[in-house]
Tab-separated table of C-alpha atoms and ligand atoms in Angstrom:
chain	number	residue	atom	x	y	z
A	1	MET	CA	-18.451	-38.258	-3.664
A	2	PHE	CA	-15.949	-39.878	-5.970
A	3	VAL	CA	-15.113	-38.561	-9.332
A	4	SER	CA	-15.634	-42.210	-11.184
A	5	GLU	CA	-18.570	-44.779	-10.813
A	6	CYS	CA	-15.671	-47.680	-10.450
A	7	LEU	CA	-15.192	-46.322	-6.840
A	8	ASN	CA	-16.867	-47.348	-3.914
A	9	VAL	CA	-16.210	-47.973	-0.014
A	10	ASN	CA	-16.372	-51.362	1.399
A	11	GLU	CA	-17.455	-52.552	4.885
A	12	LYS	CA	-13.801	-51.718	6.166
A	13	GLY	CA	-14.087	-48.445	5.057
A	14	HIS	CA	-11.509	-49.056	2.508
A	15	LEU	CA	-11.720	-47.339	-0.966
A	16	THR	CA	-12.385	-50.067	-3.750
A	17	ILE	CA	-12.160	-49.906	-7.320
A	18	GLY	CA	-13.789	-52.439	-9.698
A	19	GLY	CA	-15.225	-54.518	-6.768
A	20	CYS	CA	-11.288	-54.758	-5.287
A	21	ASP	CA	-9.971	-53.277	-2.063
A	22	THR	CA	-7.404	-50.883	-2.825
A	23	VAL	CA	-6.015	-51.580	0.366
A	24	GLU	CA	-5.314	-55.070	-0.131
A	25	LEU	CA	-4.346	-54.021	-3.989
A	26	ALA	CA	-1.403	-51.938	-2.439
A	27	LYS	CA	-0.545	-55.208	-0.090
A	28	GLU	CA	-0.408	-57.641	-3.080
A	29	TYR	CA	1.162	-55.470	-5.642
A	30	GLY	CA	3.145	-52.787	-3.832
A	31	THR	CA	2.759	-48.989	-3.990
A	32	PRO	CA	3.128	-46.861	-5.786
A	33	LEU	CA	0.889	-48.757	-7.831
A	34	TYR	CA	-1.515	-47.885	-10.942
A	35	VAL	CA	-4.888	-49.495	-11.190
A	36	ILE	CA	-7.163	-49.603	-13.654
A	37	ASP	CA	-10.841	-50.422	-14.024
A	38	GLU	CA	-11.777	-52.256	-17.280
A	39	ASP	CA	-15.418	-51.835	-17.246
A	40	THR	CA	-14.835	-48.066	-17.426
A	41	VAL	CA	-12.536	-47.980	-20.270
A	42	ARG	CA	-14.839	-50.495	-22.116
A	43	ASN	CA	-18.053	-48.397	-21.448
A	44	THR	CA	-16.415	-45.208	-22.898
A	45	CYS	CA	-15.218	-46.797	-26.092
A	46	ARG	CA	-18.595	-48.332	-26.437
A	47	SER	CA	-20.450	-44.933	-25.886
A	48	TYR	CA	-17.919	-43.436	-28.769
A	49	VAL	CA	-18.302	-46.405	-31.036
A	50	ASN	CA	-21.902	-46.292	-30.583
A	51	SER	CA	-22.286	-42.249	-31.133
A	52	MET	CA	-20.934	-43.051	-34.611
A	53	LYS	CA	-23.746	-45.405	-35.472
A	54	LYS	CA	-26.186	-43.001	-34.124
A	55	TYR	CA	-24.913	-39.564	-35.696
A	56	TYR	CA	-22.958	-40.698	-38.526
A	57	ASN	CA	-24.590	-43.901	-39.664
A	58	GLY	CA	-21.627	-45.997	-38.791
A	59	ASN	CA	-19.518	-43.792	-41.189
A	60	GLY	CA	-16.833	-43.032	-38.686
A	61	LEU	CA	-14.237	-44.667	-36.345
A	62	PRO	CA	-12.855	-43.392	-32.827
A	63	LEU	CA	-9.445	-43.431	-32.296
A	64	TYR	CA	-7.827	-44.027	-29.189
A	65	ALA	CA	-5.341	-41.652	-28.741
A	66	SER	CA	-2.787	-43.907	-26.955
A	67	LYS	CA	-0.471	-40.994	-25.805
A	68	ALA	CA	-2.704	-40.908	-22.707
A	69	LEU	CA	-1.955	-44.484	-21.752
A	70	SER	CA	0.127	-46.886	-24.214
A	71	CYS	CA	0.631	-50.190	-23.093
A	72	LYS	CA	0.135	-53.865	-24.968
A	73	ALA	CA	-3.156	-54.422	-22.739
A	74	LEU	CA	-4.811	-51.087	-23.001
A	75	VAL	CA	-3.966	-50.844	-27.092
A	76	GLN	CA	-5.437	-54.623	-27.040
A	77	LEU	CA	-8.523	-53.447	-24.865
A	78	ALA	CA	-9.366	-50.395	-27.515
A	79	MET	CA	-8.827	-53.505	-30.257
A	80	SER	CA	-11.554	-55.472	-29.064
A	81	GLU	CA	-13.584	-52.723	-28.600
A	82	ASN	CA	-13.663	-52.107	-32.311
A	83	MET	CA	-11.307	-48.510	-32.058
A	84	GLY	CA	-8.887	-47.292	-34.267
A	85	LEU	CA	-5.736	-45.905	-32.862
A	86	ASP	CA	-3.811	-42.790	-32.813
A	87	VAL	CA	0.083	-43.106	-32.414
A	88	VAL	CA	2.535	-40.389	-31.844
A	89	SER	CA	6.179	-42.031	-31.796
A	90	GLY	CA	7.818	-45.155	-33.306
A	91	GLY	CA	7.388	-46.382	-29.605
A	92	GLU	CA	3.800	-46.207	-29.489
A	93	LEU	CA	3.552	-47.554	-33.180
A	94	TYR	CA	5.800	-50.404	-32.402
A	95	THR	CA	3.718	-51.306	-28.822
A	96	ALA	CA	0.410	-51.174	-31.104
A	97	MET	CA	1.909	-53.992	-33.656
A	98	GLN	CA	3.226	-55.710	-30.853
A	99	ALA	CA	-0.103	-55.942	-29.452
A	100	GLY	CA	-1.368	-57.223	-32.687
A	101	PHE	CA	-3.285	-54.112	-33.789
A	102	PRO	CA	-4.444	-53.866	-37.024
A	103	ALA	CA	-2.188	-51.609	-39.065
A	104	GLU	CA	-5.099	-50.064	-41.492
A	105	LYS	CA	-6.844	-48.644	-38.336
A	106	ILE	CA	-3.756	-46.901	-37.016
A	107	GLN	CA	-2.998	-43.122	-37.644
A	108	PHE	CA	0.327	-41.615	-37.326
A	109	HIS	CA	0.964	-38.307	-35.576
A	110	GLY	CA	3.909	-36.208	-34.702
A	111	ASN	CA	5.264	-32.491	-35.814
A	112	ASN	CA	8.598	-33.629	-36.322
A	113	LYS	CA	8.503	-37.661	-37.112
A	114	THR	CA	11.990	-39.120	-37.858
A	115	ASP	CA	12.953	-40.836	-41.142
A	116	GLU	CA	13.031	-44.242	-39.012
A	117	GLU	CA	9.438	-43.587	-38.048
A	118	LEU	CA	8.523	-42.781	-41.215
A	119	GLU	CA	9.739	-46.099	-42.686
A	120	MET	CA	7.909	-47.811	-39.961
A	121	ALA	CA	4.826	-46.249	-41.184
A	122	LEU	CA	5.424	-47.374	-44.612
A	123	GLU	CA	6.838	-50.705	-43.411
A	124	TYR	CA	3.784	-51.469	-41.254
A	125	ASN	CA	1.331	-50.144	-43.997
A	126	ILE	CA	-0.725	-48.089	-41.434
A	127	GLY	CA	-3.941	-46.602	-42.149
A	128	ARG	CA	-2.929	-42.593	-42.498
A	129	VAL	CA	0.555	-40.771	-41.763
A	130	VAL	CA	-0.943	-37.517	-40.360
A	131	VAL	CA	1.329	-34.927	-42.329
A	132	ASP	CA	2.394	-31.929	-40.137
A	133	ASN	CA	4.591	-29.674	-42.554
A	134	LEU	CA	6.051	-29.580	-46.257
A	135	TYR	CA	9.685	-31.089	-45.074
A	136	GLU	CA	7.652	-34.056	-43.902
A	137	LEU	CA	5.664	-34.259	-46.831
A	138	GLU	CA	8.666	-34.136	-49.055
A	139	ARG	CA	10.279	-36.779	-47.361
A	140	LEU	CA	7.455	-39.215	-47.165
A	141	ASN	CA	6.272	-38.783	-50.710
A	142	SER	CA	10.307	-39.578	-51.279
A	143	LEU	CA	10.273	-42.695	-49.033
A	144	ALA	CA	7.350	-44.249	-50.811
A	145	GLU	CA	8.790	-43.368	-54.215
A	146	GLU	CA	11.750	-45.224	-53.220
A	147	ARG	CA	9.475	-48.159	-52.250
A	148	ASN	CA	7.566	-47.940	-55.570
A	149	ARG	CA	4.338	-47.150	-53.570
A	150	THR	CA	1.931	-44.596	-52.772
A	151	VAL	CA	0.751	-43.829	-49.129
A	152	LYS	CA	-2.553	-42.438	-48.035
A	153	ILE	CA	-2.105	-39.179	-45.556
A	154	ALA	CA	-3.793	-36.776	-43.757
A	155	MET	CA	-2.947	-33.320	-43.357
A	156	ARG	CA	-3.113	-31.533	-39.961
A	157	ILE	CA	-4.654	-28.213	-39.960
A	158	LYS	CA	-4.706	-25.608	-37.227
A	159	PRO	CA	-8.385	-24.383	-37.562
A	160	GLY	CA	-7.632	-21.032	-35.553
A	161	ILE	CA	-9.907	-22.218	-32.891
A	162	ASP	CA	-8.949	-20.973	-29.330
A	163	ALA	CA	-9.986	-23.484	-26.660
A	164	HIS	CA	-10.250	-22.294	-22.897
A	165	THR	CA	-7.766	-24.571	-21.647
A	166	HIS	CA	-4.113	-24.599	-20.067
A	167	ASP	CA	-1.625	-22.939	-22.120
A	168	PHE	CA	0.630	-26.077	-22.901
A	169	ILE	CA	-2.362	-28.042	-24.009
A	170	ARG	CA	-3.898	-26.039	-26.568
A	171	THR	CA	-3.155	-26.916	-30.202
A	172	GLY	CA	-5.559	-25.379	-32.492
A	173	GLN	CA	-4.271	-21.462	-32.547
A	174	ILE	CA	-2.115	-20.142	-35.068
A	175	ASP	CA	0.817	-19.808	-32.532
A	176	SER	CA	1.260	-23.614	-32.477
A	177	LYS	CA	3.886	-25.702	-33.517
A	178	PHE	CA	1.236	-28.272	-35.148
A	179	GLY	CA	0.253	-28.479	-38.366
A	180	PHE	CA	-0.801	-25.982	-41.158
A	181	ALA	CA	-2.366	-22.637	-40.388
A	182	LEU	CA	-5.665	-21.864	-42.185
A	183	GLU	CA	-6.143	-18.205	-41.901
A	184	THR	CA	-2.655	-17.483	-43.609
A	185	GLY	CA	-3.245	-19.331	-46.508
A	186	GLU	CA	-0.465	-21.977	-45.841
A	187	ALA	CA	-2.792	-24.725	-45.472
A	188	MET	CA	-4.596	-24.705	-48.963
A	189	GLU	CA	-1.081	-24.088	-50.385
A	190	ALA	CA	-0.090	-27.310	-48.749
A	191	VAL	CA	-3.184	-29.066	-49.873
A	192	LYS	CA	-2.238	-28.112	-53.571
A	193	LYS	CA	1.423	-29.200	-53.200
A	194	THR	CA	0.028	-32.881	-52.030
A	195	PHE	CA	-1.527	-33.010	-55.338
A	196	GLU	CA	1.816	-32.445	-57.335
A	197	PHE	CA	3.474	-35.486	-55.305
A	198	LYS	CA	2.825	-38.419	-56.945
A	199	ASN	CA	3.256	-41.246	-53.895
A	200	VAL	CA	1.056	-39.331	-51.485
A	201	GLU	CA	-2.766	-39.426	-51.868
A	202	LEU	CA	-4.497	-37.048	-49.345
A	203	THR	CA	-7.678	-38.536	-48.138
A	204	GLU	CA	-8.005	-36.785	-44.988
A	205	LEU	CA	-8.084	-33.406	-43.301
A	206	HIS	CA	-7.382	-33.386	-38.968
A	207	CYS	CA	-7.606	-31.037	-36.587
A	208	HIS	CA	-7.020	-30.999	-32.778
A	209	ILE	CA	-8.190	-27.776	-30.790
A	210	GLY	CA	-6.398	-28.868	-27.417
A	211	SER	CA	-7.107	-31.342	-24.191
A	212	GLN	CA	-9.146	-31.288	-21.323
A	213	ILE	CA	-11.836	-28.805	-23.001
A	214	PHE	CA	-15.420	-28.402	-21.415
A	215	ASP	CA	-17.178	-26.343	-23.911
A	216	ILE	CA	-18.828	-27.990	-26.778
A	217	ASP	CA	-18.626	-24.575	-28.752
A	218	PRO	CA	-15.070	-24.794	-29.823
A	219	PHE	CA	-15.455	-28.207	-31.203
A	220	VAL	CA	-18.674	-26.864	-33.153
A	221	SER	CA	-16.832	-24.084	-34.647
A	222	ALA	CA	-13.912	-26.348	-35.388
A	223	ALA	CA	-15.814	-28.794	-37.341
A	224	GLU	CA	-17.757	-25.974	-38.967
A	225	VAL	CA	-14.184	-24.049	-40.124
A	226	MET	CA	-12.938	-27.711	-41.652
A	227	MET	CA	-16.267	-28.421	-43.310
A	228	ASP	CA	-15.534	-24.876	-45.064
A	229	PHE	CA	-12.231	-25.798	-45.493
A	230	ILE	CA	-13.246	-29.060	-47.695
A	231	SER	CA	-15.666	-26.995	-49.531
A	232	ASP	CA	-13.020	-24.294	-50.523
A	233	ILE	CA	-10.618	-26.993	-51.487
A	234	LYS	CA	-13.469	-28.669	-53.599
A	235	LYS	CA	-14.103	-25.149	-55.318
A	236	GLN	CA	-10.399	-24.245	-55.890
A	237	THR	CA	-9.036	-27.968	-56.844
A	238	GLY	CA	-11.953	-30.094	-57.848
A	239	HIS	CA	-10.773	-32.486	-55.101
A	240	LEU	CA	-13.198	-33.894	-52.648
A	241	ILE	CA	-11.462	-34.749	-49.332
A	242	SER	CA	-13.735	-37.494	-47.988
A	243	GLU	CA	-12.408	-38.181	-44.480
A	244	LEU	CA	-12.410	-35.455	-41.520
A	245	ASN	CA	-10.722	-36.086	-38.254
A	246	LEU	CA	-12.101	-33.853	-35.663
A	247	GLY	CA	-9.231	-34.870	-32.820
A	248	GLY	CA	-9.854	-35.474	-29.112
A	249	GLY	CA	-9.707	-33.187	-26.187
A	250	PHE	CA	-12.991	-34.257	-24.157
A	251	GLY	CA	-12.654	-32.988	-20.444
A	252	ILE	CA	-12.804	-35.258	-17.681
A	253	MET	CA	-13.397	-34.992	-14.015
A	254	TYR	CA	-10.736	-34.457	-11.501
A	255	THR	CA	-12.268	-33.079	-8.820
A	256	SER	CA	-15.709	-31.807	-7.797
A	257	ALA	CA	-14.882	-28.442	-9.487
A	258	ASP	CA	-14.869	-30.175	-13.009
A	259	ASN	CA	-18.216	-30.471	-14.572
A	260	PRO	CA	-17.565	-32.435	-18.171
A	261	THR	CA	-20.631	-32.754	-20.595
A	262	ALA	CA	-21.874	-36.137	-21.400
A	263	TYR	CA	-19.377	-37.235	-24.543
A	264	ASP	CA	-22.743	-37.571	-26.346
A	265	ASN	CA	-23.543	-34.282	-26.150
A	266	TYR	CA	-20.369	-33.520	-27.962
A	267	MET	CA	-21.010	-35.750	-30.415
A	268	ASN	CA	-24.576	-34.616	-31.377
A	269	ALA	CA	-23.710	-31.165	-31.458
A	270	VAL	CA	-20.904	-31.596	-33.761
A	271	SER	CA	-22.459	-34.097	-36.279
A	272	LYS	CA	-25.430	-31.590	-36.537
A	273	ALA	CA	-22.948	-28.903	-37.752
A	274	VAL	CA	-20.885	-31.437	-39.705
A	275	THR	CA	-24.385	-32.192	-41.409
A	276	ALA	CA	-25.730	-28.716	-41.796
A	277	LYS	CA	-22.412	-27.771	-43.565
A	278	ALA	CA	-22.350	-30.626	-45.864
A	279	GLU	CA	-25.770	-29.074	-46.898
A	280	GLU	CA	-24.864	-25.862	-47.219
A	281	HIS	CA	-21.718	-26.577	-49.299
A	282	ASN	CA	-23.328	-29.344	-51.145
A	283	ILE	CA	-21.116	-31.884	-50.415
A	284	PRO	CA	-21.241	-35.247	-49.037
A	285	VAL	CA	-20.614	-35.804	-45.095
A	286	PRO	CA	-17.079	-37.093	-45.033
A	287	PHE	CA	-16.172	-40.343	-42.952
A	288	ILE	CA	-15.638	-38.899	-39.732
A	289	TYR	CA	-12.550	-39.787	-36.864
A	290	ILE	CA	-12.099	-38.544	-33.323
A	291	GLU	CA	-9.240	-39.271	-31.197
A	292	PRO	CA	-10.249	-39.151	-27.386
A	293	GLY	CA	-7.195	-40.195	-25.368
A	294	ARG	CA	-7.945	-38.632	-21.706
A	295	SER	CA	-11.592	-39.049	-21.751
A	296	LEU	CA	-11.181	-43.316	-22.306
A	297	VAL	CA	-8.719	-43.828	-19.690
A	298	GLY	CA	-8.357	-40.746	-17.274
A	299	GLU	CA	-11.447	-41.401	-14.659
A	300	ALA	CA	-10.620	-44.916	-14.872
A	301	GLY	CA	-7.552	-44.966	-13.174
A	302	ILE	CA	-6.452	-44.194	-9.972
A	303	THR	CA	-2.754	-44.333	-8.289
A	304	LEU	CA	-2.212	-45.863	-4.792
A	305	TYR	CA	0.794	-44.544	-2.473
A	306	THR	CA	2.165	-45.560	1.072
A	307	VAL	CA	2.260	-42.571	3.496
A	308	GLY	CA	5.738	-42.129	4.856
A	309	GLY	CA	6.613	-39.494	6.987
A	310	ARG	CA	4.372	-36.652	8.203
A	311	LYS	CA	6.128	-33.071	8.690
A	312	GLU	CA	3.910	-30.663	10.528
A	313	ILE	CA	5.295	-27.058	10.151
A	314	PRO	CA	3.472	-24.477	12.374
A	315	ASN	CA	1.928	-21.924	10.815
A	316	VAL	CA	2.950	-22.881	7.380
A	317	ARG	CA	1.532	-26.313	6.169
A	318	THR	CA	1.807	-29.835	6.771
A	319	TYR	CA	3.626	-32.227	4.141
A	320	VAL	CA	2.944	-35.865	3.915
A	321	SER	CA	5.491	-37.624	1.929
A	322	VAL	CA	4.410	-40.654	-0.493
A	323	ASP	CA	6.708	-43.252	-2.078
A	324	GLY	CA	6.236	-41.902	-5.644
A	325	GLY	CA	5.510	-38.377	-6.767
A	326	MET	CA	6.629	-36.621	-10.045
A	327	THR	CA	8.235	-39.684	-11.383
A	328	ASP	CA	4.912	-41.223	-11.695
A	329	ASN	CA	2.751	-38.039	-11.783
A	330	ILE	CA	4.188	-35.139	-12.970
A	331	ARG	CA	1.046	-33.127	-13.721
A	332	TYR	CA	0.797	-30.933	-10.835
A	333	ALA	CA	4.812	-29.904	-11.279
A	334	LEU	CA	4.357	-29.201	-14.601
A	335	TYR	CA	0.607	-27.575	-15.127
A	336	GLY	CA	-0.556	-27.264	-11.058
A	337	SER	CA	-3.201	-29.972	-12.054
A	338	ALA	CA	-5.837	-30.400	-9.338
A	339	TYR	CA	-6.615	-33.909	-8.129
A	340	THR	CA	-8.561	-35.602	-5.674
A	341	VAL	CA	-6.685	-37.388	-2.832
A	342	VAL	CA	-8.810	-40.161	-0.695
A	343	ASN	CA	-7.056	-41.661	2.076
A	344	ALA	CA	-7.812	-45.299	0.744
A	345	CYS	CA	-7.884	-46.539	4.312
A	346	LYS	CA	-10.533	-44.294	5.739
A	347	ALA	CA	-12.485	-43.803	2.726
A	348	ASP	CA	-15.792	-43.604	4.906
A	349	LYS	CA	-14.148	-40.773	7.376
A	350	GLU	CA	-14.635	-36.990	6.799
A	351	PRO	CA	-11.773	-35.644	5.019
A	352	ASP	CA	-10.752	-33.203	7.425
A	353	ASP	CA	-6.731	-33.153	7.406
A	354	LYS	CA	-5.546	-30.550	5.262
A	355	VAL	CA	-2.152	-31.988	3.854
A	356	THR	CA	0.467	-31.397	0.888
A	357	VAL	CA	0.944	-34.178	-0.544
A	358	ALA	CA	4.666	-34.737	-1.358
A	359	GLY	CA	6.681	-36.881	-3.599
A	360	LYS	CA	10.046	-38.605	-2.702
A	361	CYS	CA	12.185	-37.060	-5.436
A	362	CYS	CA	15.048	-34.596	-4.483
A	363	GLU	CA	13.085	-31.623	-5.865
A	364	SER	CA	10.931	-29.241	-3.751
A	365	GLY	CA	8.894	-28.866	-6.667
A	366	ASP	CA	8.133	-32.704	-6.287
A	367	LEU	CA	4.338	-32.553	-4.866
A	368	VAL	CA	1.253	-34.383	-5.971
A	369	GLN	CA	-1.156	-32.146	-4.717
A	370	LYS	CA	-1.003	-28.775	-2.330
A	371	ASP	CA	-3.323	-28.544	0.455
A	372	THR	CA	-5.767	-30.953	-0.267
A	373	MET	CA	-8.463	-32.522	2.337
A	374	VAL	CA	-7.970	-35.876	3.105
A	375	ALA	CA	-9.065	-38.055	6.306
A	376	LYS	CA	-6.222	-37.974	9.024
A	377	ALA	CA	-3.057	-39.054	6.849
A	378	GLU	CA	-0.872	-41.079	9.084
A	379	THR	CA	2.366	-42.960	8.349
A	380	GLY	CA	1.116	-46.479	6.725
A	381	ASP	CA	-1.955	-45.447	5.391
A	382	ILE	CA	-2.675	-45.894	1.595
A	383	LEU	CA	-3.411	-42.560	-0.116
A	384	ALA	CA	-5.293	-43.081	-3.312
A	385	VAL	CA	-5.072	-40.240	-5.844
A	386	LEU	CA	-7.972	-40.237	-8.491
A	387	SER	CA	-8.321	-39.984	-12.243
A	388	THR	CA	-4.810	-40.523	-12.717
A	389	GLY	CA	-5.566	-43.024	-15.861
A	390	ALA	CA	-4.309	-40.713	-18.540
A	391	TYR	CA	-0.901	-38.692	-18.997
A	392	ASN	CA	0.464	-40.458	-15.876
A	393	TYR	CA	2.177	-43.538	-16.527
A	394	SER	CA	2.736	-42.383	-20.095
A	395	MET	CA	4.520	-39.533	-19.006
A	396	ALA	CA	6.500	-41.243	-15.919
A	397	SER	CA	10.167	-41.112	-15.715
A	398	ASN	CA	13.129	-42.704	-13.800
A	399	TYR	CA	14.094	-39.410	-12.167
A	400	ASN	CA	16.279	-40.132	-9.272
A	401	ARG	CA	16.701	-43.815	-10.896
A	402	ASN	CA	13.203	-44.382	-9.379
A	403	PRO	CA	11.808	-47.512	-10.959
A	404	ARG	CA	8.320	-47.063	-12.848
A	405	PRO	CA	5.538	-48.287	-10.942
A	406	ALA	CA	3.238	-51.471	-11.730
A	407	MET	CA	-0.205	-51.475	-13.271
A	408	VAL	CA	-2.949	-53.436	-12.629
A	409	MET	CA	-6.153	-53.755	-14.116
A	410	VAL	CA	-9.586	-54.595	-12.187
A	411	LYS	CA	-12.918	-55.953	-13.042
A	412	ASP	CA	-15.641	-57.748	-11.011
A	413	GLY	CA	-13.607	-57.890	-7.795
A	414	LYS	CA	-10.610	-59.373	-9.641
A	415	SER	CA	-7.146	-57.856	-10.504
A	416	ARG	CA	-4.042	-59.045	-12.781
A	417	LEU	CA	-0.923	-57.203	-13.651
A	418	ILE	CA	-0.807	-55.560	-17.046
A	419	ILE	CA	2.306	-53.694	-16.475
A	420	LYS	CA	5.175	-55.067	-14.244
A	421	ARG	CA	7.223	-52.941	-11.650
A	422	GLU	CA	10.353	-51.822	-13.169
A	423	THR	CA	13.689	-53.361	-10.858
A	424	TYR	CA	16.928	-51.874	-10.124
A	425	GLN	CA	17.862	-54.241	-12.912
A	426	ASP	CA	15.842	-52.632	-15.634
A	427	ILE	CA	17.275	-49.319	-13.976
A	428	VAL	CA	20.904	-49.979	-14.955
A	429	MET	CA	20.043	-52.307	-18.150
A	430	ASN	CA	21.652	-49.887	-20.636
A	431	ASP	CA	24.248	-48.751	-18.680
A	432	LEU	CA	27.719	-49.838	-19.860
A	433	ASP	CA	30.890	-49.859	-17.759
A	434	LEU	CA	33.227	-47.229	-17.997
B	1	LLP	N1	-5.399	-36.143	-31.008
B	1	LLP	C1	-4.518	-35.340	-31.091
B	1	LLP	C2	-3.769	-34.929	-32.443
B	1	LLP	C3	-3.853	-35.116	-30.060
B	1	LLP	O1	-2.593	-33.933	-30.224
B	1	LLP	C4	-4.241	-35.394	-28.484
B	1	LLP	C5	-3.396	-35.117	-27.360
B	1	LLP	C6	-5.292	-36.196	-28.664
B	1	LLP	C7	-5.726	-36.359	-29.841
B	1	LLP	C8	-5.824	-36.576	-27.476
B	1	LLP	O2	-6.417	-35.288	-26.405
B	1	LLP	P1	-7.483	-35.989	-25.367
B	1	LLP	O3	-8.659	-36.780	-25.444
B	1	LLP	O4	-6.480	-36.984	-24.365
B	1	LLP	O5	-7.388	-34.967	-24.585
B	1	LLP	N2	-0.214	-34.031	-21.268
B	1	LLP	C9	-0.937	-33.290	-21.376
B	1	LLP	C10	-2.009	-33.767	-22.324
B	1	LLP	C11	-1.491	-33.480	-23.704
B	1	LLP	C12	-2.437	-33.849	-24.782
B	1	LLP	C13	-1.639	-33.990	-26.193
B	1	LLP	N3	-2.272	-34.011	-27.169
B	1	LLP	C14	-1.933	-33.437	-20.065
B	1	LLP	O6	-1.277	-34.179	-19.122
B	1	LLP	O7	-2.702	-32.968	-19.702
């Protein structure tokens, strides 16, 4: 019935997560409230870590793509499961350092890192800076030179693979702002350029073809293209790239229409392709990184709202308004994303009420879901939106000066706050008087 195993229904007919009654959680912590199930995240981390053992003899490291949900507790959870970390801004890097994450297991992405961010990367001595363009390569080299040191880099490559996902979250094709294109020769030129710079050391190639992808084939094709490129680089320059980062992008279940493949199947298929290419080109299998974000936290999280008014517009539709919306989940407004909505107070009842769940912002497009089926949603009911663990809190805003919600982590029927609810004081904190 539900998208995730951590969800259930108790004897009161209430939705539970991690053994906690969601209606009680809403009472205790208030709404809107993000809730995340610890075991679900841990189990997924473990499956990625174990698959590196199984398919690459342990010569691999899954990095948690913290853009999906960055906060100290989640970064610490990833750390405790022996994951590495992918950060994409000074803010995510700072969060990781504050959380005590080992710097050498951090990789820094982004198509326009500022000097301040590059300096942070050098200062903290992180594992790899993933270089996106020549301008960045030059700046990083001179910043490292000023410090009289070298820095290990990865290079972001557009492998030319077109993944079937939403336009805004496709990244592997040539028309993308990220990385160096393979088919134009740009990538090879850039690789050769790195060898001219004395203060950068190219150890890794990186690709990421997009997000929320269900097909295995594009992942396999990307891995093959990248292995061919490693071989070409060796032939043309004699230099052997020893690490390959295959990115993230594994799809999750938002509604029953989604049918994600077990992550192990991707890992199995891709590792076979990598091994076959290594044999074909007579090069060693590189150390493998992957960067799952959504698949680690997405299905583990839900959002709880309280229903306010209900507006039935005859022959048009029925709106139920909730106390959050695009400020805590912008994905419907931005991508038209589908979600499963459950009336948490009546989770044992048939979803027979067709409603449009509207947020509270002064914006017609502020909808959480349009024309979705729930058990009769009445004022005061708690609505749960499922699979909101990824790209919800991390994309939240203060539009209309709404404070960002709190987040609690649940496990074995117990809950604890991991992100405090913002207050109105927080909202005006940086404002100065006229
Ligand atoms: N690595 C790189 C370089 C990425 O750009 C991304 C996601 C990931 C890893 C993690 O991908 P995942 O496993 O989470 O699919 N805001 C959009 C998603 C943007 C994804 C950006 N990059 C959404 O809400 O769907």
